[in-house]
PDB file of C-alpha atoms and ligand atoms in Angstrom:
ATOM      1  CA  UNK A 186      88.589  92.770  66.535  1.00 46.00           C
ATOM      2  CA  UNK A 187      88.791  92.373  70.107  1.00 48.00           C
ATOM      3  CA  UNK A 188      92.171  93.144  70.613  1.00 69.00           C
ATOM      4  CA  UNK A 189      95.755  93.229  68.774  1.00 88.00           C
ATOM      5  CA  UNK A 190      96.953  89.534  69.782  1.00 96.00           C
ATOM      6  CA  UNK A 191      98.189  86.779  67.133  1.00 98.00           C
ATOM      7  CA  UNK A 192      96.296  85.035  64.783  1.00 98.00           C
ATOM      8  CA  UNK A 193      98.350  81.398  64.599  1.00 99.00           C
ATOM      9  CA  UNK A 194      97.303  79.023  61.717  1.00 98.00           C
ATOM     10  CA  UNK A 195      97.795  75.587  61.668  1.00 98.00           C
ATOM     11  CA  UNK A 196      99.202  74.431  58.308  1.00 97.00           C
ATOM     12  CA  UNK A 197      99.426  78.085  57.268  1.00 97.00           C
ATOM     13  CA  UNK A 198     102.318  77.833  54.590  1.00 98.00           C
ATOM     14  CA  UNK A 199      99.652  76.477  51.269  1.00 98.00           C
ATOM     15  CA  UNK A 200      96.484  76.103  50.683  1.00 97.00           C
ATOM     16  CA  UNK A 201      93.635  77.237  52.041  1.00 98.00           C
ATOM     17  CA  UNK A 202      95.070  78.027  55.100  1.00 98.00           C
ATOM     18  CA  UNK A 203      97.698  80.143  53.759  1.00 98.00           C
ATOM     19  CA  UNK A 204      94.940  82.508  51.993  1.00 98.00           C
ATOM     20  CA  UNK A 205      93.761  82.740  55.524  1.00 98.00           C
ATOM     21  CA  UNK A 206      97.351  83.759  57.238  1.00 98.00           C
ATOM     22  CA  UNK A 207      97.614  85.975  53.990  1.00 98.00           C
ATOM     23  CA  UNK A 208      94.495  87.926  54.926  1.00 98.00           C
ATOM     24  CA  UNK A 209      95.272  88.642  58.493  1.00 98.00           C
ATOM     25  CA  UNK A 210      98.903  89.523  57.611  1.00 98.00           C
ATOM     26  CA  UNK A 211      97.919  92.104  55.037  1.00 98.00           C
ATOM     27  CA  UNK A 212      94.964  93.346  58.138  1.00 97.00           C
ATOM     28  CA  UNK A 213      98.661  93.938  60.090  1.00 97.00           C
ATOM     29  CA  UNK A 214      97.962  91.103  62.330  1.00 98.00           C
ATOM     30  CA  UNK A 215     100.525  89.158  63.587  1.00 98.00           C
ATOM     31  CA  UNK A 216     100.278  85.747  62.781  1.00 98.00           C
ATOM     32  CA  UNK A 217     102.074  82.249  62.813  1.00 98.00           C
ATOM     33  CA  UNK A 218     102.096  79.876  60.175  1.00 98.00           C
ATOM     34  CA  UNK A 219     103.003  76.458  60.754  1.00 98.00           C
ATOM     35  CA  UNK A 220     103.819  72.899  58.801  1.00 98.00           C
ATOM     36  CA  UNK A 221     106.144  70.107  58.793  1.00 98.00           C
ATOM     37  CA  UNK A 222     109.592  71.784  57.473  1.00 98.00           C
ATOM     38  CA  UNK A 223     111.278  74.592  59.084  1.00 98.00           C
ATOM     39  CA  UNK A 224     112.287  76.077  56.427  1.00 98.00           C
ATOM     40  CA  UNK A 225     109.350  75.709  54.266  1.00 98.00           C
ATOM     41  CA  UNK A 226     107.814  77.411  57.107  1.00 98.00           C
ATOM     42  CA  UNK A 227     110.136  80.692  57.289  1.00 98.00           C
ATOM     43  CA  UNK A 228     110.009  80.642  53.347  1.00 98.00           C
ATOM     44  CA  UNK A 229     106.215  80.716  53.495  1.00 98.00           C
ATOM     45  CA  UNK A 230     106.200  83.564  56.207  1.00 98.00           C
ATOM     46  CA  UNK A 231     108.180  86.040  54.055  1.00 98.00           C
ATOM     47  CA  UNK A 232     106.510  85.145  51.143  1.00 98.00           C
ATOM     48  CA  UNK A 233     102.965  86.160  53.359  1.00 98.00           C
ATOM     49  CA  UNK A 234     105.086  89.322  54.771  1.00 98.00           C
ATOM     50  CA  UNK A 235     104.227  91.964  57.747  1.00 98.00           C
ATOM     51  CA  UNK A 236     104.134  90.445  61.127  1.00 98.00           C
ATOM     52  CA  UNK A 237     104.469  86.614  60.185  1.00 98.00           C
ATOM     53  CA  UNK A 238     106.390  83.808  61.174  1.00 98.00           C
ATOM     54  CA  UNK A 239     106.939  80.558  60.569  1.00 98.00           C
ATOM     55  CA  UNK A 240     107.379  77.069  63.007  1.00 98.00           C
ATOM     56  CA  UNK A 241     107.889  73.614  62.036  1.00 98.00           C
ATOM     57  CA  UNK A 242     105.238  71.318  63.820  1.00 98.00           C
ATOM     58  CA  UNK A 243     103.987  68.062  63.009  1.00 98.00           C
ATOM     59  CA  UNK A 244     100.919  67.173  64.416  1.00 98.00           C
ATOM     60  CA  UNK A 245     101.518  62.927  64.212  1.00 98.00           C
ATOM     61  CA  UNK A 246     104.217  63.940  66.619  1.00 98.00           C
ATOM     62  CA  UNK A 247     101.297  64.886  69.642  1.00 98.00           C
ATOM     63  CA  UNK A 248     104.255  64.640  72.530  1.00 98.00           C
ATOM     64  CA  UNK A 249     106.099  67.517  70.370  1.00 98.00           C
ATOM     65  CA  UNK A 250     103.482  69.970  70.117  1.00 98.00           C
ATOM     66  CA  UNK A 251     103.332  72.157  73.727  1.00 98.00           C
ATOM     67  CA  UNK A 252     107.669  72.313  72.857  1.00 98.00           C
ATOM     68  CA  UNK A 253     107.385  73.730  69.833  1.00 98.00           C
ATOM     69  CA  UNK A 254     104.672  76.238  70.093  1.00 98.00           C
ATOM     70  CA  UNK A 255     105.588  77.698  73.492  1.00 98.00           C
ATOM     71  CA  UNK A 256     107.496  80.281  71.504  1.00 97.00           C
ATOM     72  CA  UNK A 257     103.820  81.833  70.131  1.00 98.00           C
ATOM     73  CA  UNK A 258     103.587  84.982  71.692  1.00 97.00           C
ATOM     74  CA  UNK A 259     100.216  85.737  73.521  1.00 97.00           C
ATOM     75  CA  UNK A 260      97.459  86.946  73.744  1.00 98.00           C
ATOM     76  CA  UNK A 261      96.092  84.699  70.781  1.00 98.00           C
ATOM     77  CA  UNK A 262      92.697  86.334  69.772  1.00 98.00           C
ATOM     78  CA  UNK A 263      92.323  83.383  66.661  1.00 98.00           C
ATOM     79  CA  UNK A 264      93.104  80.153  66.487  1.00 99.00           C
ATOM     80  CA  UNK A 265      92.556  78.243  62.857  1.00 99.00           C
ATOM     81  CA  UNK A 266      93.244  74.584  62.866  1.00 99.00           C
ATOM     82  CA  UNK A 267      93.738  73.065  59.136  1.00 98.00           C
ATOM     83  CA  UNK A 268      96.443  70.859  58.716  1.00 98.00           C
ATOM     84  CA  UNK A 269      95.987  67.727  56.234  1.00 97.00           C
ATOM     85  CA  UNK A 270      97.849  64.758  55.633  1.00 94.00           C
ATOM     86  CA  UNK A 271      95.239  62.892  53.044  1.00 89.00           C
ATOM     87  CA  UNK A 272      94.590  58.940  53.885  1.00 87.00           C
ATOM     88  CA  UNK A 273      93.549  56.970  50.536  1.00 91.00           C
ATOM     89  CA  UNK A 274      92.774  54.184  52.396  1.00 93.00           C
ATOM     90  CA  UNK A 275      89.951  50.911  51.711  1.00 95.00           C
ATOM     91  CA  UNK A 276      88.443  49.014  54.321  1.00 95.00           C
ATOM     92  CA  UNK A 277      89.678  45.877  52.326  1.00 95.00           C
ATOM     93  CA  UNK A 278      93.167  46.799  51.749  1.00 95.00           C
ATOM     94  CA  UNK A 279      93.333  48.692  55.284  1.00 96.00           C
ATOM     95  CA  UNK A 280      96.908  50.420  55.770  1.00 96.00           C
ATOM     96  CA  UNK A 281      96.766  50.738  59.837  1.00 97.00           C
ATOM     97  CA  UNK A 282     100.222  53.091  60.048  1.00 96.00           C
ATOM     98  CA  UNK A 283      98.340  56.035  57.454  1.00 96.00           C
ATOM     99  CA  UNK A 284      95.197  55.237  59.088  1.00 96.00           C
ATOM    100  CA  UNK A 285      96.826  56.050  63.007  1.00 97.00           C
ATOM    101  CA  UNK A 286      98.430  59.012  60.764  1.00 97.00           C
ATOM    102  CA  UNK A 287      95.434  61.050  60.142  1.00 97.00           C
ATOM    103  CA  UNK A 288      93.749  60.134  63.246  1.00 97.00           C
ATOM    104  CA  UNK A 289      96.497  61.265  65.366  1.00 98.00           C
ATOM    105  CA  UNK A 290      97.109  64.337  63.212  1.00 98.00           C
ATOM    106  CA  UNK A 291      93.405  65.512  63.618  1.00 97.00           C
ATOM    107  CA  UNK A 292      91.856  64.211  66.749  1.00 97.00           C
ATOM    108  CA  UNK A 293      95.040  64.268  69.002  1.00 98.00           C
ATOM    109  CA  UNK A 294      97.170  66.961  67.140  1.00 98.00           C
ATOM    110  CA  UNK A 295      94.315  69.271  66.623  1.00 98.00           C
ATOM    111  CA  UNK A 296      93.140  68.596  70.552  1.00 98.00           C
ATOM    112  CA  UNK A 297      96.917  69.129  71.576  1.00 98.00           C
ATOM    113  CA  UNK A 298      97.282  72.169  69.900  1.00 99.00           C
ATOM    114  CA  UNK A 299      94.669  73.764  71.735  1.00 99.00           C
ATOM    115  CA  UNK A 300      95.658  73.166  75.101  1.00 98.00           C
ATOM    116  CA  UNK A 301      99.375  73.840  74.276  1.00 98.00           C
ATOM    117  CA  UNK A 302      98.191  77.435  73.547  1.00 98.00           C
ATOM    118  CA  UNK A 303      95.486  77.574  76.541  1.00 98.00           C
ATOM    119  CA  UNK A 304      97.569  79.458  78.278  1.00 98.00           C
ATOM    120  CA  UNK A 305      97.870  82.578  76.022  1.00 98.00           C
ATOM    121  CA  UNK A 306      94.157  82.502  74.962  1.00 98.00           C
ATOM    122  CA  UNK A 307      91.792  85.100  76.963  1.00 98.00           C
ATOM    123  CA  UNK A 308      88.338  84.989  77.173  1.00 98.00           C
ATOM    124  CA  UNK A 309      87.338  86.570  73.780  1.00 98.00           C
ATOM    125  CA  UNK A 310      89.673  84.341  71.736  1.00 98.00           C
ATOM    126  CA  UNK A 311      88.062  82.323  68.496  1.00 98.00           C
ATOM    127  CA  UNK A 312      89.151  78.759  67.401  1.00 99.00           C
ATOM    128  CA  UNK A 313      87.576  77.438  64.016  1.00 99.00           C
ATOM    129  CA  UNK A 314      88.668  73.873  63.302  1.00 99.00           C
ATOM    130  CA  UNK A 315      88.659  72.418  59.147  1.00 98.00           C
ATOM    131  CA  UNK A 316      86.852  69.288  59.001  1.00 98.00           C
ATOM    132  CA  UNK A 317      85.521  68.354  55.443  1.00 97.00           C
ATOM    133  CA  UNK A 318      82.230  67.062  53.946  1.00 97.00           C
ATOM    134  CA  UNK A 319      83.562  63.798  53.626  1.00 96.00           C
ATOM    135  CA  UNK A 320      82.326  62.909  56.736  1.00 96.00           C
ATOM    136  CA  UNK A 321      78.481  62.811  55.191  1.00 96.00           C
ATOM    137  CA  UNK A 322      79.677  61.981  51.509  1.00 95.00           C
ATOM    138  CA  UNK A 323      82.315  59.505  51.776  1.00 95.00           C
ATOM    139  CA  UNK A 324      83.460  57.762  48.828  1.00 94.00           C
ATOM    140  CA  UNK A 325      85.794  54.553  48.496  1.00 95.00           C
ATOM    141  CA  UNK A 326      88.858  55.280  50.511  1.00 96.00           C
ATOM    142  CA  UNK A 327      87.613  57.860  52.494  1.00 96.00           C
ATOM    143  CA  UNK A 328      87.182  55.507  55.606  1.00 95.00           C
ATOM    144  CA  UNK A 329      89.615  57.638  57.560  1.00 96.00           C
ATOM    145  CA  UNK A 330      89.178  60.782  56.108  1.00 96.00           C
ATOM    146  CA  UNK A 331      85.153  60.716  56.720  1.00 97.00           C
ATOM    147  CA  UNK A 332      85.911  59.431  60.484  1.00 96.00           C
ATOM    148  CA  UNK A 333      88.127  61.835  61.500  1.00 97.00           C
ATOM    149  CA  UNK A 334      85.966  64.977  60.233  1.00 97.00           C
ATOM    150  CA  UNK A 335      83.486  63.508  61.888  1.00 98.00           C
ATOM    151  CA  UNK A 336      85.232  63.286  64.798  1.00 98.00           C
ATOM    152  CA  UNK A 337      85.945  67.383  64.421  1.00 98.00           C
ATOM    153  CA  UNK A 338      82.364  67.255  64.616  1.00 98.00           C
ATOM    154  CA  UNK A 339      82.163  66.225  68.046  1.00 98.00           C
ATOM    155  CA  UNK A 340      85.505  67.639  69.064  1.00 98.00           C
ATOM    156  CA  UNK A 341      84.239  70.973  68.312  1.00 98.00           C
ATOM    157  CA  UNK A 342      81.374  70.411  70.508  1.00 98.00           C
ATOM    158  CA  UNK A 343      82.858  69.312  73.064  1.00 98.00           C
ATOM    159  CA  UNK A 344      85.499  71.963  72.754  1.00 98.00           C
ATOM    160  CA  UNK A 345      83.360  74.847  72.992  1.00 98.00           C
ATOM    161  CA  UNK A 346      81.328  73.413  76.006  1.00 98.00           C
ATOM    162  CA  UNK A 347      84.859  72.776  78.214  1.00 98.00           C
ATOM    163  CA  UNK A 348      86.258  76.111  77.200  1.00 98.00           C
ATOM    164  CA  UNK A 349      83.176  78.916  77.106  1.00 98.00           C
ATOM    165  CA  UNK A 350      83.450  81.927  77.259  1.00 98.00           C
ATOM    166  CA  UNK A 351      86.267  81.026  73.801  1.00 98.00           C
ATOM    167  CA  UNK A 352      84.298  80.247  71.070  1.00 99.00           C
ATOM    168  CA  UNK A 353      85.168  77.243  68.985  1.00 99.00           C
ATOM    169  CA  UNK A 354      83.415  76.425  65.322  1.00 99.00           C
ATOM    170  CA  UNK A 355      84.091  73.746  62.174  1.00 98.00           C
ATOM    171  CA  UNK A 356      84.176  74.832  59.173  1.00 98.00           C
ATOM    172  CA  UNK A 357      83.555  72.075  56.393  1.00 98.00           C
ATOM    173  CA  UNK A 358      84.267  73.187  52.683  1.00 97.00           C
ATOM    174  CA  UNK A 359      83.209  71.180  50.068  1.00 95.00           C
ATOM    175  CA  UNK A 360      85.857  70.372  47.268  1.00 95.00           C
ATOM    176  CA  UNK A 361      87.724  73.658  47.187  1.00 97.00           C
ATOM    177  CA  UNK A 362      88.568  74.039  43.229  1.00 97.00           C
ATOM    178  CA  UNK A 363      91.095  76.162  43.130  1.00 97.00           C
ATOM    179  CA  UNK A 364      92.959  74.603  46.349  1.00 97.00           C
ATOM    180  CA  UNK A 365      96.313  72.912  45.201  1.00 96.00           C
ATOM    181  CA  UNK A 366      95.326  69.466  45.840  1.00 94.00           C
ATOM    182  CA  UNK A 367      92.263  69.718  43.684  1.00 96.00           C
ATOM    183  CA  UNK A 368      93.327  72.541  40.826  1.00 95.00           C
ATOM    184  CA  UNK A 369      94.426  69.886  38.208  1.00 95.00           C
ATOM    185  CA  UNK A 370      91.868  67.372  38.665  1.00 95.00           C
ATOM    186  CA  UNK A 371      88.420  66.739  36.479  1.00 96.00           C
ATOM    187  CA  UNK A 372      85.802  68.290  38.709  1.00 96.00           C
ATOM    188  CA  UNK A 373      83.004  68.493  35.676  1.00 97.00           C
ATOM    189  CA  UNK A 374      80.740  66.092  38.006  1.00 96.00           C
ATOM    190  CA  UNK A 375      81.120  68.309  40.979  1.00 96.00           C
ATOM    191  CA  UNK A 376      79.902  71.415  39.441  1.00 97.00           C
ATOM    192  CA  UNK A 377      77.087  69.509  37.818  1.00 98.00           C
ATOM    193  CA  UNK A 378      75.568  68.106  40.919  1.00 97.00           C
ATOM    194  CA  UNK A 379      76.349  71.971  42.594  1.00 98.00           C
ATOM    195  CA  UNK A 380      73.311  73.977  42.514  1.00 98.00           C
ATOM    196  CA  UNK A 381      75.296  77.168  42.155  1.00 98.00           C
ATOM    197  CA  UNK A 382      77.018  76.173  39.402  1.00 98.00           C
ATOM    198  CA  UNK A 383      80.491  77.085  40.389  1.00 98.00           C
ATOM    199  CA  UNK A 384      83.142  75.315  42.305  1.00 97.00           C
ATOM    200  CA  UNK A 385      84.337  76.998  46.161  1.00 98.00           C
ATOM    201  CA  UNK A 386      86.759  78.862  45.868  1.00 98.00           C
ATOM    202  CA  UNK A 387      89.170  79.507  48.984  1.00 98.00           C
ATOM    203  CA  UNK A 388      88.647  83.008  49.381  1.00 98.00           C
ATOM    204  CA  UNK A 389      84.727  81.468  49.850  1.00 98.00           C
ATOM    205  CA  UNK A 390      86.518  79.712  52.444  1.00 98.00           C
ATOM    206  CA  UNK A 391      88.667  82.468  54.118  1.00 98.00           C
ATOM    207  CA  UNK A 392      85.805  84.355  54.121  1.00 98.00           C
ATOM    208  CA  UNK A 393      83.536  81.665  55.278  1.00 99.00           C
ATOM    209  CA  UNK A 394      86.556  81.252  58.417  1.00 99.00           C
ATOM    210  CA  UNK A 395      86.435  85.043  58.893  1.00 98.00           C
ATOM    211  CA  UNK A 396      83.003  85.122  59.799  1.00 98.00           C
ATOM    212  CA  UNK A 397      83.525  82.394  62.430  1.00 99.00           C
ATOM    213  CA  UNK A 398      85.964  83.682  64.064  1.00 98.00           C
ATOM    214  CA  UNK A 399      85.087  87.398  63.885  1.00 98.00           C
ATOM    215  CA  UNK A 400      80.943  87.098  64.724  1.00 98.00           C
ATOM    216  CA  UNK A 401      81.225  86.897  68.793  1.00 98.00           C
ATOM    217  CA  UNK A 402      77.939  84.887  68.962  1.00 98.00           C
ATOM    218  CA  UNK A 403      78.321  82.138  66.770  1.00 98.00           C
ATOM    219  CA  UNK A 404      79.694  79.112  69.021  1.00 98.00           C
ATOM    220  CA  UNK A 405      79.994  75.081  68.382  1.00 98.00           C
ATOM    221  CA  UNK A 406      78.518  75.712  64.278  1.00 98.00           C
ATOM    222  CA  UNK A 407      79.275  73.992  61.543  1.00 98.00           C
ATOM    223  CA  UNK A 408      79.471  75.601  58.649  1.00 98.00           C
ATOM    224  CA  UNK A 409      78.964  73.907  55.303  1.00 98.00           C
ATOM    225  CA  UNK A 410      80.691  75.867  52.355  1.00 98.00           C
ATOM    226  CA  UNK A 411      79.787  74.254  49.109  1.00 98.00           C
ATOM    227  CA  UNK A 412      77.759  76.034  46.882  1.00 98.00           C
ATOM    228  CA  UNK A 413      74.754  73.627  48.014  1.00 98.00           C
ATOM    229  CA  UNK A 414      76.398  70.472  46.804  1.00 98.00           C
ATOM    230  CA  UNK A 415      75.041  68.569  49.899  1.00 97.00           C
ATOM    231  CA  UNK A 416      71.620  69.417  49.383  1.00 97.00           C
ATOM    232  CA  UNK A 417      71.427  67.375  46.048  1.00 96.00           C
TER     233      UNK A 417
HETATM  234  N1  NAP B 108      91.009  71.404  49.547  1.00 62.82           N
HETATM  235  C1  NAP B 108      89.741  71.020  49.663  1.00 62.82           C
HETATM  236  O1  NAP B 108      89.012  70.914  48.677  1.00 62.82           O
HETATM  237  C2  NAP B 108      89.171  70.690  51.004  1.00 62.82           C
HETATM  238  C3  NAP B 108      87.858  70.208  51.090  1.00 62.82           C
HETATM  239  C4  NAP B 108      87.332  69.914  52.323  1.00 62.82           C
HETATM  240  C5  NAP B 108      88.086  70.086  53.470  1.00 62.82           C
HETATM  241  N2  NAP B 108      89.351  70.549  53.370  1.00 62.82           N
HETATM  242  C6  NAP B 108      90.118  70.725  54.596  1.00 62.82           C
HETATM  243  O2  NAP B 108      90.693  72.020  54.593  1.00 62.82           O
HETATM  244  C7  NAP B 108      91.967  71.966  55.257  1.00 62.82           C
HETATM  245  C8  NAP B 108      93.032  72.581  54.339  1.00 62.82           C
HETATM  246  O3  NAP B 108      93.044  71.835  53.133  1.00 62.82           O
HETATM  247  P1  NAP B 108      94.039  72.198  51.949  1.00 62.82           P
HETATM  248  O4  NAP B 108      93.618  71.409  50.776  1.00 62.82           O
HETATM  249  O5  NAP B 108      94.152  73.675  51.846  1.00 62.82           O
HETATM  250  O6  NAP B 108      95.405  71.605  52.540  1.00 62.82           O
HETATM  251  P2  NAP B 108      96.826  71.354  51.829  1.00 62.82           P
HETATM  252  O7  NAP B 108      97.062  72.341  50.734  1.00 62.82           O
HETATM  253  O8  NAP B 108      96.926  69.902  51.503  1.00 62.82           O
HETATM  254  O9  NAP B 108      97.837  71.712  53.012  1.00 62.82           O
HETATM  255  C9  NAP B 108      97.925  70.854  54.086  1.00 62.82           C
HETATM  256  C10 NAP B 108      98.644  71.550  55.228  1.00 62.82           C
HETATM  257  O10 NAP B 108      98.750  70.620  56.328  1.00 62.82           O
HETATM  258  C11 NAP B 108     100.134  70.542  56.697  1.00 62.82           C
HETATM  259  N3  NAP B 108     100.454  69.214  57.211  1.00 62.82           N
HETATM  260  C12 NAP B 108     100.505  68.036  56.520  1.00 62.82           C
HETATM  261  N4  NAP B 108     100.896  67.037  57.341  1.00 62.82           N
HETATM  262  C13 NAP B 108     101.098  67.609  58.559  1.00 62.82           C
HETATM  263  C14 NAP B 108     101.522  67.112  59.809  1.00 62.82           C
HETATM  264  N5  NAP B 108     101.824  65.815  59.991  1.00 62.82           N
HETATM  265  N6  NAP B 108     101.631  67.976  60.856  1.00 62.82           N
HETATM  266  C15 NAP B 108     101.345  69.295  60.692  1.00 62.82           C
HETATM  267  N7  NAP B 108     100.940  69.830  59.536  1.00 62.82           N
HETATM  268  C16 NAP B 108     100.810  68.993  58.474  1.00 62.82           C
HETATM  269  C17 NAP B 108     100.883  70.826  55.405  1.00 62.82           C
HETATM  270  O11 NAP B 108     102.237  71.150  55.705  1.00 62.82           O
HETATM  271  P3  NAP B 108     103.410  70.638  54.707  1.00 62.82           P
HETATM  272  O12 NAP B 108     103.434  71.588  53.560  1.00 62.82           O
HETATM  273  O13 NAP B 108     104.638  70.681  55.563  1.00 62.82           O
HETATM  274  O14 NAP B 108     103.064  69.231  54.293  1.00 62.82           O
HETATM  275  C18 NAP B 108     100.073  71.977  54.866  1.00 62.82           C
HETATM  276  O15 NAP B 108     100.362  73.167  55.547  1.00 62.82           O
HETATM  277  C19 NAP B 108      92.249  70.492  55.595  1.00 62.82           C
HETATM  278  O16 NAP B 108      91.950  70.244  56.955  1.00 62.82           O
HETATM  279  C20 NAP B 108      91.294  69.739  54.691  1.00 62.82           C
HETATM  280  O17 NAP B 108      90.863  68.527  55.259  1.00 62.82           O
HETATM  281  C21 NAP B 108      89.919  70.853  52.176  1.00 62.82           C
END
């Protein structure tokens, strides 16, 4: 590692994210979780243990952001990005207000949240940003979902040309098996069609998120992790 600055995770207190805060916690890192409740947040933190805390932030709320995480302590050597708020939504029966939730949440939230923390970032920090494999698999109701990771796509890009030397990659997992959203769901179909015969896992994905942050030459990727299912 480059240095001993923070590690600050976006939607760090479940999920995949928080096996990610988990592993840089128990590495002695100090690192900042994040999501919508305050004390969900602080909860979370102790729960994770060494260094971490815990913020409320919520990402719809773009004009909030810079407020709350001018507390983060710098220098930030990595930056993950992976807060969720999941949009059901059809083209037919289109609900605009969830729609402009998601969208603001990951194009403006996620774009906010990097140049609130700008300032603390040095040259050698790493950003990874979660987009999803929705964006070239969509299914009914994923309008939003599939636009916006596509949109991380670019973002990422774009990202990583504006702020070089820091290096700035998307990670896109396909359905995570063991993640909370997806743990208690039928998933027979998905592990058919995946040519390793196993669902991802999220330490696949914290691992997968390690690796982008930690190589110093990999820059704007995209990383698929799912087991192959794309290539059927
Ligand atoms: N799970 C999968 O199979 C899968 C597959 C492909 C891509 N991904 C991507 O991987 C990332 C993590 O997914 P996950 O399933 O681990 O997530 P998750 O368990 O659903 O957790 C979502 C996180 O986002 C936070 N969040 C929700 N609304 C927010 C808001 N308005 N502002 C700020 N934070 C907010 C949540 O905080 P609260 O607890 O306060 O709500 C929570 O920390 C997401 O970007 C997702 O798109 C996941």
């Amino acid at each position: 590692m480059a240095s001993d600055g923070s590690v600050v995770i976006i939607g760090g207190n479940r999920g995949i994210a928080r096996e990610i805060a988990q592993h840089y916690a128990d590495a002695g890192r100090a690192v900042v979780i994040t999501c919508t409740d305050g004390a969900d947040a602080q909860e979370a933190a102790s729960a994770i243990g060494g260094r971490t805390t815990g913020l409320e932030l919520n990402l719809t709320r773009p004009e909030t952001i810079g407020p709350v995480l001018s507390s983060v302590a710098g220098p930030i050597d990595y930056l993950v990005i992976a807060a969720i708020s999941r949009d059901d939504n059809k083209v037919r029966d289109y609900d605009i207000a969830k729609a402009l939730e998601l969208v603001t949440l990951k194009l403006v939230g996620y774009t906010e949240v990097v140049h609130s923390l700008l300032d603390r970032m040095t040259d050698d920090t790493a950003i990874v940003l979660f987009g999803g494999l929705a964006k070239d698999r969509p299914y009914p109701g994923s309008t939003t979902v599939s636009t916006v990771n596509g949109g991380v796509v670019a973002l990422t890009r774009t990202l990583a040309t504006e702020l070089a030397p820091i290096r700035v990659n998307a990670i896109h997992p396909g359905i995570v098996g063991n993640s909370p959203y997806w743990k208690d769901k039928s998933l027979d179909h998905v592990i058919a069609r995946t040519p390793t015969g196993r669902l991802t896992t999220m330490a696949d994905v914290t691992d997968a998120v390690r690796f982008l942050l930690e190589n110093r030459s990999v820059n704007g990727v995209d990383l698929r992790v799912d087991g192959g299912w794309m290539i059927t």
